[in-house]
Amino acid sequence: MVTSNFDYFAPTSVDEATSLLSRYRGEAKVLAGGHSLIPMMKLRLAEPGVLVDIGQIEGLSYINESSDGVAIGSMTTYREMANSSVIQSNYPLLADASAKVADLQVRNRGTIGGSLAHSDPAGDIPAVILAIGGNVVARTRRSTREINIDRFQVDLLTTSLRDNEIITEIKLPALASGTGTAYSKFHQPASHYAITGVAAVITVSGGTCTDARIAVTGAGDKATRARRTERILKGKELTPAVIRRAASRAAAELEDSLNEDIHASAEYRAHLTQVHAGYAIDQAVAAAG
Amino acid sequence: MSTEITVTVNGTEHTASVEPRLLLAHFLRDVLNLTGTHVGCDTSQCGACTVHLNGEAVKSCTVFAVQANGSEVTTVEGLADGESYSHVQQGFWDEHGLQCGFCTPGMIMTAEALLKQNPNPSEEEIRAGIAGNYCRCTGYQNIVNAIGAAAKAGK
Ligand SMILES: Cc1cc2nc3c(=O)[nH]c(=O)nc-3n(C[C@H](O)[C@H](O)[C@H](O)COP(=O)(O)OP(=O)(O)OC[C@H]3O[C@@H](n4cnc5c(N)ncnc54)[C@H](O)[C@@H]3O)c2cc1C
Ligand code: FES
Ligand code: FES
């Protein structure tokens, strides 16, 4: 399959890349790992007139730890995150989810910035970052802004990123002590995309949940916080009954937007979401120690 | 608009003027006549087109040739040293890791990458490692054996 024609630019700095995006605003798309964009272009679901390849820019691929948390460069690949000891120790669910994306070859190319910007309804990373919390750093030719991840995913394949902006970094907060994390997904066996995936970040103090962020992917039109589940957990002693009740509400926010396709009906997705919410919460609580 | 690219393939530098939309798989097959790299699904699923880009296994049907500008590419043609096959190639030969052979170049390139990351994989790790490569003939058993044999030979 052949994509439509486009003009190709391989800038070597973010400034040059953002200038190109401004110059060709409306026509241009950023090319990162290409593992969502190129398949879409081959199917002619996307026909950008200009591609700005950010793969030749030095210094967009890094994982930096500081006292505030961890900053991840937007071109960091799944493989780099899965293998990073900083990610493994600070955000075990991100290392685990990265290792479970697709297959070895896709993990060598796909990037954290691309997966967030693409916002695939079945993507793993959007839910994981939503559960961790944090900011997406977006740059234009003239300015830099930070977008809270809670305001980033807007709709199916749609984010609050503007078409002249490039994601340069993802800033994740340091997690409180006593926090456990987990990602539990039921994957489509061929592509490994999530039919449902639940990310849980739970802080426990003396058996009581003091904070919880739970996010669901695969089931609805975008990665979504399961706020009712979070509310049931917060402030409660984490007994099996409380966890079960919380998990049973994990698809509540998604009622109007449940996906239905050849892989799973809406009803089945809702059920799987509850089951995997239970797994993710149990594992996160166990990990919190 | 054509773009001039220089790519080092199996140790030889090639410069060519290509359309930006030319995929790396077609650059290798149609421009360089290296037809060992196969195109199976053309939709990023089957792994028949797997090559190494700067030492990492990638699906060359999902990379534009222009993205490989300035890079090193290794294809299945670049593995043997004269008559001497790589451990993975020899493993596929000895264990009969193929039937029609269509998936084999991609399987071999993925297996090479897998063994570089993990020289001593368990059977489960081998199966997970080739999750992005489909074989429609063998049922995978002999492929898994072949990769296991290559790991042993590499010790
Ligand atoms: C066979 C296969 C299986 C897959 N399975 C899974 C899976 O199991 N789980 C999963 O989560 N994903 C899966 N994916 C998708 C994969 O994770 C993609 O790599 C990812 O969704 C996009 O990242 P990318 O770097 O490849 O982005 P690209 O494809 O390059 O870009 C995607 C979109 O994001 C924009 N973009 C990219 N980077 C930036 C940036 N820094 N700033 C602004 N905009 C940007 C692009 O313009 C484009 O619109 C699969 C893909 C394939 C081909
Ligand atoms: S031809 Fe590239 S993955 Fe099938
Ligand atoms: S040997 Fe025929 S597809 Fe694998």
Short mmCIF file of C-alpha atoms and ligand atoms in Angstrom, two decimals:
data_model
loop_
_atom_site.label_atom_id
_atom_site.label_comp_id
_atom_site.label_asym_id
_atom_site.label_seq_id
_atom_site.Cartn_x
_atom_site.Cartn_y
_atom_site.Cartn_z
CA MET A 1 0.00 0.00 0.00
CA VAL A 2 1.22 3.44 -0.88
CA THR A 3 0.48 6.58 1.08
CA SER A 4 -0.46 9.77 -0.71
CA ASN A 5 2.38 12.12 -1.55
CA PHE A 6 3.78 14.50 1.00
CA ASP A 7 6.68 16.84 1.50
CA TYR A 8 9.14 15.58 4.07
CA PHE A 9 11.20 17.56 6.54
CA ALA A 10 13.68 16.18 9.06
CA PRO A 11 14.48 19.11 11.34
CA THR A 12 17.34 18.74 13.79
CA SER A 13 16.00 21.03 16.51
CA VAL A 14 12.63 21.59 18.21
CA ASP A 15 12.74 25.25 17.12
CA GLU A 16 13.12 24.25 13.51
CA ALA A 17 10.33 21.67 13.87
CA THR A 18 7.87 24.09 15.47
CA SER A 19 8.67 26.71 12.80
CA LEU A 20 7.79 24.15 10.12
CA LEU A 21 4.54 23.31 11.92
CA SER A 22 3.60 27.01 11.96
CA ARG A 23 4.57 27.52 8.35
CA TYR A 24 2.52 24.53 7.19
CA ARG A 25 -0.19 24.79 9.83
CA GLY A 26 -3.23 22.72 8.90
CA GLU A 27 -1.30 20.65 6.35
CA ALA A 28 1.54 19.29 8.46
CA LYS A 29 1.69 16.37 10.84
CA VAL A 30 4.41 15.39 13.25
CA LEU A 31 6.01 12.00 12.52
CA ALA A 32 7.40 10.29 15.65
CA GLY A 33 7.64 6.47 15.74
CA GLY A 34 5.18 6.32 12.87
CA HIS A 35 3.42 3.23 14.20
CA SER A 36 -0.01 4.79 14.26
CA LEU A 37 0.45 7.47 11.62
CA ILE A 38 2.03 5.38 8.84
CA PRO A 39 -0.62 2.60 9.02
CA MET A 40 -3.32 5.30 8.88
CA MET A 41 -1.61 6.96 5.91
CA LYS A 42 -1.34 3.63 4.10
CA LEU A 43 -5.08 3.19 4.51
CA ARG A 44 -5.50 6.84 3.41
CA LEU A 45 -7.33 7.57 6.63
CA ALA A 46 -4.73 10.33 6.96
CA GLU A 47 -3.28 12.26 4.01
CA PRO A 48 -1.08 14.99 5.44
CA GLY A 49 0.59 17.16 2.81
CA VAL A 50 3.67 17.67 4.96
CA LEU A 51 5.43 15.42 7.47
CA VAL A 52 7.73 16.89 10.08
CA ASP A 53 9.87 13.97 11.26
CA ILE A 54 11.05 14.66 14.81
CA GLY A 55 13.12 11.46 14.85
CA GLN A 56 16.32 13.27 13.84
CA ILE A 57 16.17 15.78 16.71
CA GLU A 58 18.81 14.98 19.31
CA GLY A 59 17.78 15.16 22.94
CA LEU A 60 14.10 14.21 22.84
CA SER A 61 14.74 10.72 24.16
CA TYR A 62 15.58 10.64 27.87
CA ILE A 63 14.32 9.61 31.30
CA ASN A 64 15.44 12.07 33.99
CA GLU A 65 14.76 11.58 37.67
CA SER A 66 14.67 14.50 40.11
CA SER A 67 13.21 15.11 43.59
CA ASP A 68 9.92 16.26 41.97
CA GLY A 69 9.48 13.14 39.90
CA VAL A 70 10.53 11.91 36.49
CA ALA A 71 10.65 13.74 33.15
CA ILE A 72 10.40 11.61 30.02
CA GLY A 73 11.39 12.95 26.60
CA SER A 74 8.59 12.58 24.06
CA MET A 75 10.63 10.38 21.67
CA THR A 76 11.39 7.81 24.36
CA THR A 77 10.29 4.39 23.07
CA TYR A 78 8.28 1.70 24.80
CA ARG A 79 11.39 -0.45 24.90
CA GLU A 80 13.39 2.26 26.62
CA MET A 81 10.66 2.73 29.24
CA ALA A 82 10.24 -1.01 29.82
CA ASN A 83 14.00 -1.43 30.34
CA SER A 84 14.57 1.70 32.42
CA SER A 85 15.41 1.06 36.09
CA VAL A 86 14.12 4.57 36.91
CA ILE A 87 10.71 3.74 35.42
CA GLN A 88 10.71 0.23 36.92
CA SER A 89 11.30 1.57 40.42
CA ASN A 90 9.18 4.76 40.31
CA TYR A 91 6.25 3.68 38.16
CA PRO A 92 6.21 -0.12 37.89
CA LEU A 93 2.90 0.01 36.00
CA LEU A 94 4.45 2.14 33.23
CA ALA A 95 7.35 -0.31 32.79
CA ASP A 96 4.88 -3.20 32.77
CA ALA A 97 2.43 -1.56 30.36
CA SER A 98 5.28 -0.58 28.02
CA ALA A 99 6.51 -4.17 27.95
CA LYS A 100 2.98 -5.31 27.06
CA VAL A 101 2.46 -2.97 24.10
CA ALA A 102 2.20 -4.86 20.82
CA ASP A 103 5.40 -6.77 20.02
CA LEU A 104 9.18 -6.39 20.09
CA GLN A 105 9.39 -4.53 16.78
CA VAL A 106 6.58 -2.06 17.57
CA ARG A 107 8.10 -1.39 21.01
CA ASN A 108 11.35 -0.40 19.31
CA ARG A 109 9.60 2.35 17.35
CA GLY A 110 6.51 3.58 19.23
CA THR A 111 7.01 6.57 21.52
CA ILE A 112 5.35 7.94 24.64
CA GLY A 113 4.71 11.27 22.91
CA GLY A 114 3.15 9.59 19.89
CA SER A 115 0.91 7.34 21.93
CA LEU A 116 -0.41 10.31 23.95
CA ALA A 117 -0.84 12.56 20.92
CA HIS A 118 -2.58 9.83 18.95
CA SER A 119 -4.88 8.97 21.87
CA ASP A 120 -5.94 5.63 20.48
CA PRO A 121 -9.03 4.42 22.36
CA ALA A 122 -7.22 1.11 22.91
CA GLY A 123 -3.77 2.54 23.67
CA ASP A 124 -2.11 1.50 26.91
CA ILE A 125 0.02 4.50 27.79
CA PRO A 126 -2.75 7.15 27.91
CA ALA A 127 -4.48 5.27 30.75
CA VAL A 128 -1.25 4.69 32.63
CA ILE A 129 -0.24 8.36 32.49
CA LEU A 130 -3.76 9.38 33.49
CA ALA A 131 -3.53 7.15 36.57
CA ILE A 132 -0.10 8.49 37.52
CA GLY A 133 -1.09 12.10 36.86
CA GLY A 134 1.28 14.72 35.52
CA ASN A 135 1.71 17.20 32.72
CA VAL A 136 2.33 17.09 29.00
CA VAL A 137 4.82 19.76 27.91
CA ALA A 138 3.85 21.25 24.55
CA ARG A 139 5.91 23.73 22.56
CA THR A 140 5.12 26.05 19.69
CA ARG A 141 7.55 28.29 17.87
CA ARG A 142 6.94 31.04 20.44
CA SER A 143 5.76 29.46 23.67
CA THR A 144 5.76 26.45 25.95
CA ARG A 145 2.80 25.30 28.02
CA GLU A 146 2.07 22.41 30.34
CA ILE A 147 -1.20 20.56 29.89
CA ASN A 148 -2.52 18.64 32.86
CA ILE A 149 -3.07 15.04 31.75
CA ASP A 150 -6.63 15.26 33.12
CA ARG A 151 -7.36 17.87 30.43
CA PHE A 152 -5.34 16.25 27.67
CA GLN A 153 -7.49 13.45 26.24
CA VAL A 154 -10.58 15.14 24.84
CA ASP A 155 -12.37 12.64 22.63
CA LEU A 156 -11.82 9.71 20.28
CA LEU A 157 -8.33 10.24 18.75
CA THR A 158 -8.54 13.84 19.93
CA THR A 159 -6.44 15.73 22.45
CA SER A 160 -6.16 19.34 23.55
CA LEU A 161 -2.87 19.63 21.63
CA ARG A 162 -2.96 22.32 18.92
CA ASP A 163 -1.78 21.55 15.42
CA ASN A 164 1.24 23.86 15.77
CA GLU A 165 2.40 22.21 19.00
CA ILE A 166 4.93 19.46 19.61
CA ILE A 167 5.00 17.40 22.76
CA THR A 168 8.56 17.59 24.03
CA GLU A 169 8.25 16.03 27.47
CA ILE A 170 5.96 14.21 29.90
CA LYS A 171 6.40 15.27 33.55
CA LEU A 172 5.35 12.70 36.12
CA PRO A 173 5.06 13.54 39.83
CA ALA A 174 6.95 11.61 42.50
CA LEU A 175 4.49 9.16 44.06
CA ALA A 176 3.82 9.39 47.81
CA SER A 177 5.37 6.68 49.94
CA GLY A 178 2.93 3.83 50.50
CA THR A 179 1.77 4.02 46.88
CA GLY A 180 1.33 0.85 44.86
CA THR A 181 0.65 0.66 41.13
CA ALA A 182 -0.60 -1.89 38.63
CA TYR A 183 -1.83 -2.19 35.06
CA SER A 184 -4.09 -5.06 34.12
CA LYS A 185 -5.14 -5.55 30.53
CA PHE A 186 -7.15 -7.99 28.50
CA HIS A 187 -5.51 -7.77 25.11
CA GLN A 188 -6.59 -8.54 21.59
CA PRO A 189 -4.35 -11.56 20.88
CA ALA A 190 -3.10 -10.45 17.44
CA SER A 191 -2.34 -6.75 17.93
CA HIS A 192 -2.09 -6.73 21.75
CA TYR A 193 -4.19 -3.55 21.83
CA ALA A 194 -6.31 -3.33 24.98
CA ILE A 195 -9.85 -4.66 24.73
CA THR A 196 -9.87 -3.26 28.21
CA GLY A 197 -7.00 -2.08 30.37
CA VAL A 198 -7.14 -0.67 33.88
CA ALA A 199 -4.35 1.33 35.48
CA ALA A 200 -4.39 1.82 39.25
CA VAL A 201 -2.24 4.06 41.45
CA ILE A 202 -3.27 3.69 45.08
CA THR A 203 -1.81 5.14 48.27
CA VAL A 204 -2.38 3.16 51.44
CA SER A 205 -1.73 4.19 55.02
CA GLY A 206 -2.43 1.73 57.84
CA GLY A 207 -4.77 -0.34 55.66
CA THR A 208 -6.79 2.71 54.59
CA CYS A 209 -6.78 4.17 51.09
CA THR A 210 -5.67 7.80 51.27
CA ASP A 211 -5.55 8.40 47.54
CA ALA A 212 -6.51 6.56 44.36
CA ARG A 213 -6.33 7.29 40.66
CA ILE A 214 -7.85 4.66 38.40
CA ALA A 215 -7.97 4.95 34.61
CA VAL A 216 -9.57 2.73 31.99
CA THR A 217 -8.60 2.29 28.35
CA GLY A 218 -9.91 0.11 25.53
CA ALA A 219 -13.49 0.10 26.74
CA GLY A 220 -14.55 3.63 25.82
CA ASP A 221 -13.69 6.30 23.25
CA LYS A 222 -10.64 7.50 25.16
CA ALA A 223 -8.66 6.81 28.33
CA THR A 224 -10.94 7.86 31.18
CA ARG A 225 -10.66 8.21 34.98
CA ALA A 226 -12.97 5.86 36.85
CA ARG A 227 -13.90 8.52 39.38
CA ARG A 228 -16.72 6.58 41.01
CA THR A 229 -14.33 3.74 41.70
CA GLU A 230 -11.82 6.20 43.12
CA ARG A 231 -14.47 7.77 45.39
CA ILE A 232 -15.47 4.40 46.79
CA LEU A 233 -11.86 3.57 47.64
CA LYS A 234 -10.78 6.89 49.12
CA GLY A 235 -10.84 7.11 52.88
CA LYS A 236 -11.95 3.50 53.25
CA GLU A 237 -10.32 0.51 54.80
CA LEU A 238 -9.34 -1.68 51.84
CA THR A 239 -11.32 -4.79 52.65
CA PRO A 240 -12.12 -7.28 49.87
CA ALA A 241 -15.73 -6.09 49.95
CA VAL A 242 -14.76 -2.46 49.42
CA ILE A 243 -12.43 -3.39 46.56
CA ARG A 244 -15.15 -5.50 44.95
CA ARG A 245 -17.69 -2.68 45.21
CA ALA A 246 -15.21 -0.16 43.80
CA ALA A 247 -14.29 -2.44 40.88
CA SER A 248 -17.96 -2.99 40.05
CA ARG A 249 -18.26 0.74 39.24
CA ALA A 250 -15.19 0.90 36.99
CA ALA A 251 -17.19 1.15 33.76
CA ALA A 252 -19.80 3.54 35.18
CA GLU A 253 -18.26 6.65 33.57
CA LEU A 254 -18.17 4.90 30.20
CA GLU A 255 -21.80 3.92 29.92
CA ASP A 256 -22.51 6.22 26.96
CA SER A 257 -19.28 5.57 25.11
CA LEU A 258 -18.59 1.83 25.40
CA ASN A 259 -16.89 0.44 22.29
CA GLU A 260 -18.47 -2.35 20.39
CA ASP A 261 -16.60 -4.14 17.60
CA ILE A 262 -15.74 -7.57 16.23
CA HIS A 263 -13.59 -8.28 19.29
CA ALA A 264 -16.08 -7.57 22.07
CA SER A 265 -19.59 -6.27 22.66
CA ALA A 266 -20.21 -3.24 24.86
CA GLU A 267 -21.64 -5.45 27.60
CA TYR A 268 -18.62 -7.76 27.55
CA ARG A 269 -16.23 -4.79 27.64
CA ALA A 270 -18.04 -3.36 30.65
CA HIS A 271 -17.78 -6.71 32.40
CA LEU A 272 -14.08 -7.14 31.56
CA THR A 273 -13.41 -3.62 32.80
CA GLN A 274 -14.86 -4.48 36.19
CA VAL A 275 -12.88 -7.71 36.37
CA HIS A 276 -9.60 -6.04 35.43
CA ALA A 277 -10.28 -3.13 37.76
CA GLY A 278 -10.48 -5.71 40.54
CA TYR A 279 -7.17 -7.25 39.47
CA ALA A 280 -5.45 -3.87 39.13
CA ILE A 281 -6.68 -2.61 42.51
CA ASP A 282 -5.73 -5.86 44.26
CA GLN A 283 -2.24 -5.77 42.74
CA ALA A 284 -1.72 -2.08 43.47
CA VAL A 285 -2.82 -2.52 47.09
CA ALA A 286 -0.51 -5.53 47.47
CA ALA A 287 2.35 -3.53 45.97
CA ALA A 288 1.67 -0.64 48.36
CA GLY A 289 2.70 -3.11 51.05
CA MET B 1 9.59 16.27 -4.19
CA SER B 2 12.37 13.68 -4.02
CA THR B 3 14.76 13.42 -1.13
CA GLU B 4 18.32 12.20 -1.28
CA ILE B 5 19.15 9.61 1.34
CA THR B 6 22.25 7.68 2.28
CA VAL B 7 21.70 4.37 4.03
CA THR B 8 24.31 1.78 4.92
CA VAL B 9 22.82 -1.62 4.18
CA ASN B 10 24.71 -4.74 5.24
CA GLY B 11 27.87 -2.66 5.47
CA THR B 12 27.60 -1.01 2.04
CA GLU B 13 26.70 2.66 1.74
CA HIS B 14 23.94 3.46 -0.77
CA THR B 15 22.85 6.91 -1.87
CA ALA B 16 19.57 7.29 -3.74
CA SER B 17 16.96 9.87 -4.53
CA VAL B 18 13.58 8.62 -3.32
CA GLU B 19 10.01 9.78 -2.94
CA PRO B 20 9.41 10.43 0.76
CA ARG B 21 6.51 7.99 0.70
CA LEU B 22 8.71 5.07 -0.36
CA LEU B 23 8.69 2.51 2.43
CA LEU B 24 11.97 1.07 3.69
CA ALA B 25 10.77 -2.42 2.66
CA HIS B 26 10.36 -1.27 -0.95
CA PHE B 27 13.63 0.66 -0.90
CA LEU B 28 15.39 -2.56 0.06
CA ARG B 29 13.51 -4.77 -2.39
CA ASP B 30 12.93 -2.54 -5.41
CA VAL B 31 15.81 -0.06 -5.30
CA LEU B 32 18.57 -2.25 -3.85
CA ASN B 33 17.20 -5.58 -5.15
CA LEU B 34 17.53 -7.15 -1.71
CA THR B 35 14.44 -9.31 -1.98
CA GLY B 36 15.14 -11.40 1.10
CA THR B 37 13.00 -8.94 3.06
CA HIS B 38 9.40 -9.96 2.40
CA VAL B 39 6.19 -7.98 2.50
CA GLY B 40 3.37 -10.12 3.86
CA CYS B 41 0.50 -8.16 5.32
CA ASP B 42 1.65 -4.62 4.52
CA THR B 43 -0.34 -3.56 7.61
CA SER B 44 2.34 -3.75 10.34
CA GLN B 45 1.11 -7.06 11.73
CA CYS B 46 3.00 -10.05 10.32
CA GLY B 47 6.69 -9.18 10.76
CA ALA B 48 7.79 -10.74 7.42
CA CYS B 49 9.42 -7.38 6.61
CA THR B 50 11.53 -7.22 9.80
CA VAL B 51 15.03 -5.79 9.39
CA HIS B 52 17.44 -4.18 11.84
CA LEU B 53 17.60 -0.39 11.88
CA ASN B 54 20.62 0.76 13.86
CA GLY B 55 20.68 -2.67 15.47
CA GLU B 56 17.00 -2.78 16.47
CA ALA B 57 14.36 -4.99 14.86
CA VAL B 58 11.71 -2.96 13.03
CA LYS B 59 8.91 -3.69 10.59
CA SER B 60 10.24 -2.11 7.41
CA CYS B 61 6.74 -1.78 5.94
CA THR B 62 6.07 0.76 8.69
CA VAL B 63 9.17 2.92 8.25
CA PHE B 64 9.67 5.38 5.41
CA ALA B 65 13.04 4.99 3.68
CA VAL B 66 13.72 8.68 4.41
CA GLN B 67 13.51 7.91 8.15
CA ALA B 68 16.48 5.59 7.69
CA ASN B 69 18.63 8.35 6.20
CA GLY B 70 22.05 8.22 7.85
CA SER B 71 21.30 4.87 9.48
CA GLU B 72 22.64 1.34 9.33
CA VAL B 73 20.29 -1.36 8.11
CA THR B 74 20.87 -5.10 8.29
CA THR B 75 18.73 -7.46 6.25
CA VAL B 76 18.68 -11.25 6.19
CA GLU B 77 21.23 -11.10 3.33
CA GLY B 78 23.70 -9.49 5.73
CA LEU B 79 23.80 -12.23 8.36
CA ALA B 80 25.95 -14.98 6.85
CA ASP B 81 29.67 -14.58 6.69
CA GLY B 82 30.40 -16.21 3.31
CA GLU B 83 29.41 -19.84 3.65
CA SER B 84 29.17 -19.59 7.39
CA TYR B 85 25.63 -19.01 8.65
CA SER B 86 24.69 -17.14 11.81
CA HIS B 87 23.63 -19.29 14.76
CA VAL B 88 20.00 -18.38 14.09
CA GLN B 89 20.21 -19.27 10.40
CA GLN B 90 21.92 -22.55 11.25
CA GLY B 91 19.26 -23.22 13.90
CA PHE B 92 16.49 -22.81 11.31
CA TRP B 93 18.37 -25.19 9.00
CA ASP B 94 19.07 -27.83 11.62
CA GLU B 95 15.66 -27.75 13.30
CA HIS B 96 13.72 -27.36 10.05
CA GLY B 97 12.23 -24.08 11.29
CA LEU B 98 10.28 -23.44 8.11
CA GLN B 99 7.96 -24.89 5.54
CA CYS B 100 7.16 -22.44 2.73
CA GLY B 101 9.82 -20.03 4.00
CA PHE B 102 7.84 -16.85 3.50
CA CYS B 103 7.99 -15.77 7.13
CA THR B 104 11.56 -16.98 7.61
CA PRO B 105 13.61 -13.84 6.89
CA GLY B 106 11.49 -11.83 9.31
CA MET B 107 11.51 -14.59 11.91
CA ILE B 108 15.29 -14.81 11.67
CA MET B 109 15.79 -11.05 12.01
CA THR B 110 13.48 -10.89 15.03
CA ALA B 111 15.19 -13.91 16.59
CA GLU B 112 18.60 -12.25 16.09
CA ALA B 113 17.34 -9.16 17.92
CA LEU B 114 15.71 -11.22 20.65
CA LEU B 115 18.92 -13.17 21.35
CA LYS B 116 20.92 -9.95 21.45
CA GLN B 117 18.61 -8.63 24.20
CA ASN B 118 18.23 -11.95 25.95
CA PRO B 119 20.92 -14.53 25.02
CA ASN B 120 19.34 -17.26 27.09
CA PRO B 121 15.55 -17.08 26.65
CA SER B 122 13.07 -19.58 28.07
CA GLU B 123 10.59 -21.14 25.66
CA GLU B 124 7.97 -18.70 26.91
CA GLU B 125 10.30 -15.76 26.27
CA ILE B 126 11.01 -17.03 22.75
CA ARG B 127 7.28 -17.25 22.03
CA ALA B 128 6.67 -13.76 23.43
CA GLY B 129 9.69 -12.48 21.48
CA ILE B 130 8.26 -13.57 18.12
CA ALA B 131 4.73 -12.37 18.92
CA GLY B 132 5.05 -9.84 16.09
CA ASN B 133 5.89 -12.49 13.48
CA TYR B 134 3.23 -14.69 11.94
CA CYS B 135 3.86 -18.07 10.39
CA ARG B 136 0.98 -19.66 8.49
CA CYS B 137 2.69 -23.03 7.98
CA THR B 138 4.68 -24.46 10.81
CA GLY B 139 2.59 -24.07 13.93
CA TYR B 140 5.69 -22.36 15.36
CA GLN B 141 7.05 -25.42 17.18
CA ASN B 142 10.14 -25.87 15.00
CA ILE B 143 10.71 -22.12 14.89
CA VAL B 144 10.83 -22.05 18.67
CA ASN B 145 13.18 -25.05 18.63
CA ALA B 146 15.38 -23.33 16.05
CA ILE B 147 15.74 -20.21 18.18
CA GLY B 148 16.42 -22.33 21.25
CA ALA B 149 19.14 -24.20 19.33
CA ALA B 150 20.66 -20.88 18.22
CA ALA B 151 20.74 -19.67 21.82
CA LYS B 152 22.57 -22.85 22.85
CA ALA B 153 25.03 -22.58 19.98
CA GLY B 154 25.74 -18.96 20.94
CA LYS B 155 26.86 -19.87 24.45
C1 LIG C 1 0.85 -3.90 14.96
C2 LIG C 1 0.66 -2.81 15.97
C3 LIG C 1 0.22 -3.14 17.25
C4 LIG C 1 0.04 -2.15 18.22
N1 LIG C 1 -0.37 -2.53 19.46
C5 LIG C 1 -0.48 -1.58 20.42
C6 LIG C 1 -0.80 -1.95 21.77
O1 LIG C 1 -0.93 -3.13 22.12
N2 LIG C 1 -0.95 -0.96 22.68
C7 LIG C 1 -0.76 0.36 22.34
O2 LIG C 1 -0.89 1.20 23.21
N3 LIG C 1 -0.43 0.72 21.10
C8 LIG C 1 -0.29 -0.20 20.14
N4 LIG C 1 0.08 0.18 18.87
C9 LIG C 1 0.26 1.62 18.55
C10 LIG C 1 1.65 2.06 18.87
O3 LIG C 1 1.78 2.07 20.25
C11 LIG C 1 2.00 3.44 18.29
O4 LIG C 1 3.39 3.46 18.27
C12 LIG C 1 1.55 4.64 19.06
O5 LIG C 1 0.15 4.63 19.18
C13 LIG C 1 1.94 5.94 18.37
O6 LIG C 1 3.25 6.33 18.68
P1 LIG C 1 4.27 6.72 17.53
O7 LIG C 1 5.47 7.27 18.18
O8 LIG C 1 4.44 5.58 16.64
O9 LIG C 1 3.51 7.96 16.83
P2 LIG C 1 3.21 8.31 15.32
O10 LIG C 1 2.52 7.23 14.63
O11 LIG C 1 4.44 8.86 14.69
O12 LIG C 1 2.21 9.53 15.53
C14 LIG C 1 0.88 9.32 16.00
C15 LIG C 1 0.15 10.66 16.06
O13 LIG C 1 0.69 11.48 17.09
C16 LIG C 1 1.23 12.70 16.57
N5 LIG C 1 2.50 12.90 17.30
C17 LIG C 1 3.46 11.97 17.52
N6 LIG C 1 4.42 12.46 18.31
C18 LIG C 1 4.08 13.73 18.58
C19 LIG C 1 4.68 14.76 19.36
N7 LIG C 1 5.83 14.57 20.05
N8 LIG C 1 4.06 15.96 19.43
C20 LIG C 1 2.89 16.17 18.78
N9 LIG C 1 2.27 15.23 18.04
C21 LIG C 1 2.85 14.03 17.95
C22 LIG C 1 1.41 12.44 15.09
O14 LIG C 1 1.31 13.63 14.36
C23 LIG C 1 0.27 11.49 14.79
O15 LIG C 1 -0.92 12.19 14.63
C24 LIG C 1 0.28 -0.78 17.89
C25 LIG C 1 0.73 -0.44 16.61
C26 LIG C 1 0.92 -1.44 15.65
C27 LIG C 1 1.42 -1.03 14.30
S1 FES C 2 4.66 -6.76 5.87
FE1 FES C 2 5.41 -5.53 7.48
S2 FES C 2 4.47 -6.37 9.19
FE2 FES C 2 3.60 -7.55 7.57
S1 FES C 3 7.02 -21.21 6.85
FE1 FES C 3 5.34 -20.59 5.63
S2 FES C 3 4.69 -18.80 6.69
FE2 FES C 3 6.16 -19.59 8.00
#
